[in-house]
JSON list of C-alpha atoms in Angstrom, two decimals:
[
{"chain": "A", "resi": 1, "resn": "ARG", "atom": "CA", "xyz": [-0.87, -17.71, -33.36]},
{"chain": "A", "resi": 2, "resn": "VAL", "atom": "CA", "xyz": [-1.36, -14.31, -31.74]},
{"chain": "A", "resi": 3, "resn": "THR", "atom": "CA", "xyz": [-4.72, -12.58, -32.02]},
{"chain": "A", "resi": 4, "resn": "VAL", "atom": "CA", "xyz": [-5.98, -9.29, -30.66]},
{"chain": "A", "resi": 5, "resn": "ARG", "atom": "CA", "xyz": [-9.71, -8.64, -30.65]},
{"chain": "A", "resi": 6, "resn": "GLY", "atom": "CA", "xyz": [-10.15, -11.55, -33.05]},
{"chain": "A", "resi": 7, "resn": "GLU", "atom": "CA", "xyz": [-7.59, -10.29, -35.56]},
{"chain": "A", "resi": 8, "resn": "ARG", "atom": "CA", "xyz": [-4.36, -12.12, -36.23]},
{"chain": "A", "resi": 9, "resn": "VAL", "atom": "CA", "xyz": [-1.24, -10.11, -35.32]},
{"chain": "A", "resi": 10, "resn": "ALA", "atom": "CA", "xyz": [2.07, -10.71, -37.07]},
{"chain": "A", "resi": 11, "resn": "VAL", "atom": "CA", "xyz": [4.91, -11.24, -34.59]},
{"chain": "A", "resi": 12, "resn": "THR", "atom": "CA", "xyz": [8.51, -12.32, -35.02]},
{"chain": "A", "resi": 13, "resn": "SER", "atom": "CA", "xyz": [9.64, -15.69, -33.67]},
{"chain": "A", "resi": 14, "resn": "THR", "atom": "CA", "xyz": [11.43, -13.94, -30.80]},
{"chain": "A", "resi": 15, "resn": "GLU", "atom": "CA", "xyz": [8.33, -11.91, -29.94]},
{"chain": "A", "resi": 16, "resn": "PHE", "atom": "CA", "xyz": [6.29, -15.11, -30.02]},
{"chain": "A", "resi": 17, "resn": "GLN", "atom": "CA", "xyz": [8.75, -16.91, -27.71]},
{"chain": "A", "resi": 18, "resn": "LEU", "atom": "CA", "xyz": [8.69, -14.01, -25.28]},
{"chain": "A", "resi": 19, "resn": "LEU", "atom": "CA", "xyz": [4.91, -13.86, -25.29]},
{"chain": "A", "resi": 20, "resn": "ALA", "atom": "CA", "xyz": [4.72, -17.64, -24.88]},
{"chain": "A", "resi": 21, "resn": "VAL", "atom": "CA", "xyz": [6.90, -17.55, -21.75]},
{"chain": "A", "resi": 22, "resn": "LEU", "atom": "CA", "xyz": [4.76, -14.77, -20.30]},
{"chain": "A", "resi": 23, "resn": "ALA", "atom": "CA", "xyz": [1.54, -16.60, -21.23]},
{"chain": "A", "resi": 24, "resn": "GLN", "atom": "CA", "xyz": [2.76, -19.81, -19.61]},
{"chain": "A", "resi": 25, "resn": "ASN", "atom": "CA", "xyz": [3.20, -17.76, -16.44]},
{"chain": "A", "resi": 26, "resn": "ALA", "atom": "CA", "xyz": [0.13, -15.53, -16.85]},
{"chain": "A", "resi": 27, "resn": "GLY", "atom": "CA", "xyz": [-0.66, -13.54, -13.74]},
{"chain": "A", "resi": 28, "resn": "ARG", "atom": "CA", "xyz": [2.84, -14.05, -12.31]},
{"chain": "A", "resi": 29, "resn": "ILE", "atom": "CA", "xyz": [5.92, -11.88, -12.64]},
{"chain": "A", "resi": 30, "resn": "VAL", "atom": "CA", "xyz": [8.64, -13.44, -14.77]},
{"chain": "A", "resi": 31, "resn": "GLU", "atom": "CA", "xyz": [12.01, -12.05, -13.76]},
{"chain": "A", "resi": 32, "resn": "ASN", "atom": "CA", "xyz": [14.17, -10.38, -16.41]},
{"chain": "A", "resi": 33, "resn": "ASP", "atom": "CA", "xyz": [16.94, -12.97, -15.98]},
{"chain": "A", "resi": 34, "resn": "VAL", "atom": "CA", "xyz": [14.45, -15.79, -16.53]},
{"chain": "A", "resi": 35, "resn": "LEU", "atom": "CA", "xyz": [13.12, -14.19, -19.71]},
{"chain": "A", "resi": 36, "resn": "LEU", "atom": "CA", "xyz": [16.63, -13.61, -21.04]},
{"chain": "A", "resi": 37, "resn": "GLN", "atom": "CA", "xyz": [17.57, -17.22, -20.37]},
{"chain": "A", "resi": 38, "resn": "ARG", "atom": "CA", "xyz": [14.39, -18.80, -21.72]},
{"chain": "A", "resi": 39, "resn": "VAL", "atom": "CA", "xyz": [14.09, -16.66, -24.86]},
{"chain": "A", "resi": 40, "resn": "TRP", "atom": "CA", "xyz": [17.69, -15.82, -25.78]},
{"chain": "A", "resi": 41, "resn": "GLY", "atom": "CA", "xyz": [19.78, -18.22, -23.70]},
{"chain": "A", "resi": 42, "resn": "TYR", "atom": "CA", "xyz": [21.59, -15.36, -21.95]},
{"chain": "A", "resi": 43, "resn": "GLU", "atom": "CA", "xyz": [22.48, -15.28, -18.30]},
{"chain": "A", "resi": 44, "resn": "ARG", "atom": "CA", "xyz": [22.85, -11.53, -17.72]},
{"chain": "A", "resi": 45, "resn": "GLY", "atom": "CA", "xyz": [24.34, -8.44, -19.25]},
{"chain": "A", "resi": 46, "resn": "GLU", "atom": "CA", "xyz": [23.70, -5.86, -21.90]},
{"chain": "A", "resi": 47, "resn": "GLU", "atom": "CA", "xyz": [21.10, -8.11, -23.49]},
{"chain": "A", "resi": 48, "resn": "ALA", "atom": "CA", "xyz": [18.61, -6.72, -20.96]},
{"chain": "A", "resi": 49, "resn": "GLU", "atom": "CA", "xyz": [18.23, -3.75, -23.31]},
{"chain": "A", "resi": 50, "resn": "SER", "atom": "CA", "xyz": [17.04, -6.15, -26.04]},
{"chain": "A", "resi": 51, "resn": "LEU", "atom": "CA", "xyz": [14.35, -7.37, -23.67]},
{"chain": "A", "resi": 52, "resn": "LYS", "atom": "CA", "xyz": [13.06, -3.81, -23.20]},
{"chain": "A", "resi": 53, "resn": "VAL", "atom": "CA", "xyz": [12.98, -3.29, -26.97]},
{"chain": "A", "resi": 54, "resn": "TYR", "atom": "CA", "xyz": [11.02, -6.50, -27.56]},
{"chain": "A", "resi": 55, "resn": "ILE", "atom": "CA", "xyz": [8.53, -5.66, -24.81]},
{"chain": "A", "resi": 56, "resn": "TYR", "atom": "CA", "xyz": [8.07, -2.24, -26.41]},
{"chain": "A", "resi": 57, "resn": "ARG", "atom": "CA", "xyz": [7.45, -3.83, -29.83]},
{"chain": "A", "resi": 58, "resn": "LEU", "atom": "CA", "xyz": [4.97, -6.34, -28.41]},
{"chain": "A", "resi": 59, "resn": "ARG", "atom": "CA", "xyz": [3.07, -3.57, -26.65]},
{"chain": "A", "resi": 60, "resn": "GLN", "atom": "CA", "xyz": [2.81, -1.70, -29.96]},
{"chain": "A", "resi": 61, "resn": "LYS", "atom": "CA", "xyz": [1.18, -4.79, -31.47]},
{"chain": "A", "resi": 62, "resn": "ILE", "atom": "CA", "xyz": [-1.12, -6.03, -28.69]},
{"chain": "A", "resi": 63, "resn": "GLU", "atom": "CA", "xyz": [-2.08, -3.04, -26.55]},
{"chain": "A", "resi": 64, "resn": "SER", "atom": "CA", "xyz": [-4.83, -0.56, -27.46]},
{"chain": "A", "resi": 65, "resn": "ASP", "atom": "CA", "xyz": [-2.75, 2.17, -25.81]},
{"chain": "A", "resi": 66, "resn": "PRO", "atom": "CA", "xyz": [0.88, 1.03, -25.61]},
{"chain": "A", "resi": 67, "resn": "ALA", "atom": "CA", "xyz": [1.80, 4.02, -23.43]},
{"chain": "A", "resi": 68, "resn": "HIS", "atom": "CA", "xyz": [-0.66, 2.76, -20.82]},
{"chain": "A", "resi": 69, "resn": "PRO", "atom": "CA", "xyz": [-0.50, -1.03, -21.11]},
{"chain": "A", "resi": 70, "resn": "ARG", "atom": "CA", "xyz": [-3.30, -3.17, -19.68]},
{"chain": "A", "resi": 71, "resn": "TYR", "atom": "CA", "xyz": [-1.95, -6.63, -20.47]},
{"chain": "A", "resi": 72, "resn": "LEU", "atom": "CA", "xyz": [1.83, -6.61, -20.81]},
{"chain": "A", "resi": 73, "resn": "LEU", "atom": "CA", "xyz": [2.94, -5.06, -17.54]},
{"chain": "A", "resi": 74, "resn": "THR", "atom": "CA", "xyz": [6.26, -4.10, -15.99]},
{"chain": "A", "resi": 75, "resn": "GLU", "atom": "CA", "xyz": [7.32, -4.81, -12.44]},
{"chain": "A", "resi": 76, "resn": "ARG", "atom": "CA", "xyz": [10.09, -2.22, -12.33]},
{"chain": "A", "resi": 77, "resn": "GLY", "atom": "CA", "xyz": [13.49, -3.67, -11.52]},
{"chain": "A", "resi": 78, "resn": "VAL", "atom": "CA", "xyz": [12.11, -7.23, -11.42]},
{"chain": "A", "resi": 79, "resn": "GLY", "atom": "CA", "xyz": [10.51, -8.33, -14.67]},
{"chain": "A", "resi": 80, "resn": "TYR", "atom": "CA", "xyz": [7.30, -8.47, -16.67]},
{"chain": "A", "resi": 81, "resn": "TRP", "atom": "CA", "xyz": [3.95, -10.17, -16.39]},
{"chain": "A", "resi": 82, "resn": "LEU", "atom": "CA", "xyz": [0.96, -10.84, -18.57]},
{"chain": "A", "resi": 83, "resn": "ARG", "atom": "CA", "xyz": [-2.49, -9.97, -17.26]},
{"chain": "A", "resi": 84, "resn": "THR", "atom": "CA", "xyz": [-5.10, -12.16, -18.88]},
{"chain": "A", "resi": 85, "resn": "ALA", "atom": "CA", "xyz": [-8.27, -10.36, -17.75]},
{"chain": "A", "resi": 86, "resn": "ASN", "atom": "CA", "xyz": [-9.27, -6.95, -16.45]}
]
């Protein structure tokens, strides 16, 4: 279950898997290749664009201001990480 400010947020199974991997590694950068492998089973390739799209969609659902994320953060050229507290 995903909640934001006490309200349940509907996410797809892929979004949930992606968020789960990031949550299991909260506070640490998870490299793009690791996310692709753990969520989609891919090694490398054009699928990296799918990762960007799913991160974008998750930000739309969980961030107050998706253009300036506070929780789902990018480490440019490396991967993504989930901040659990401000």
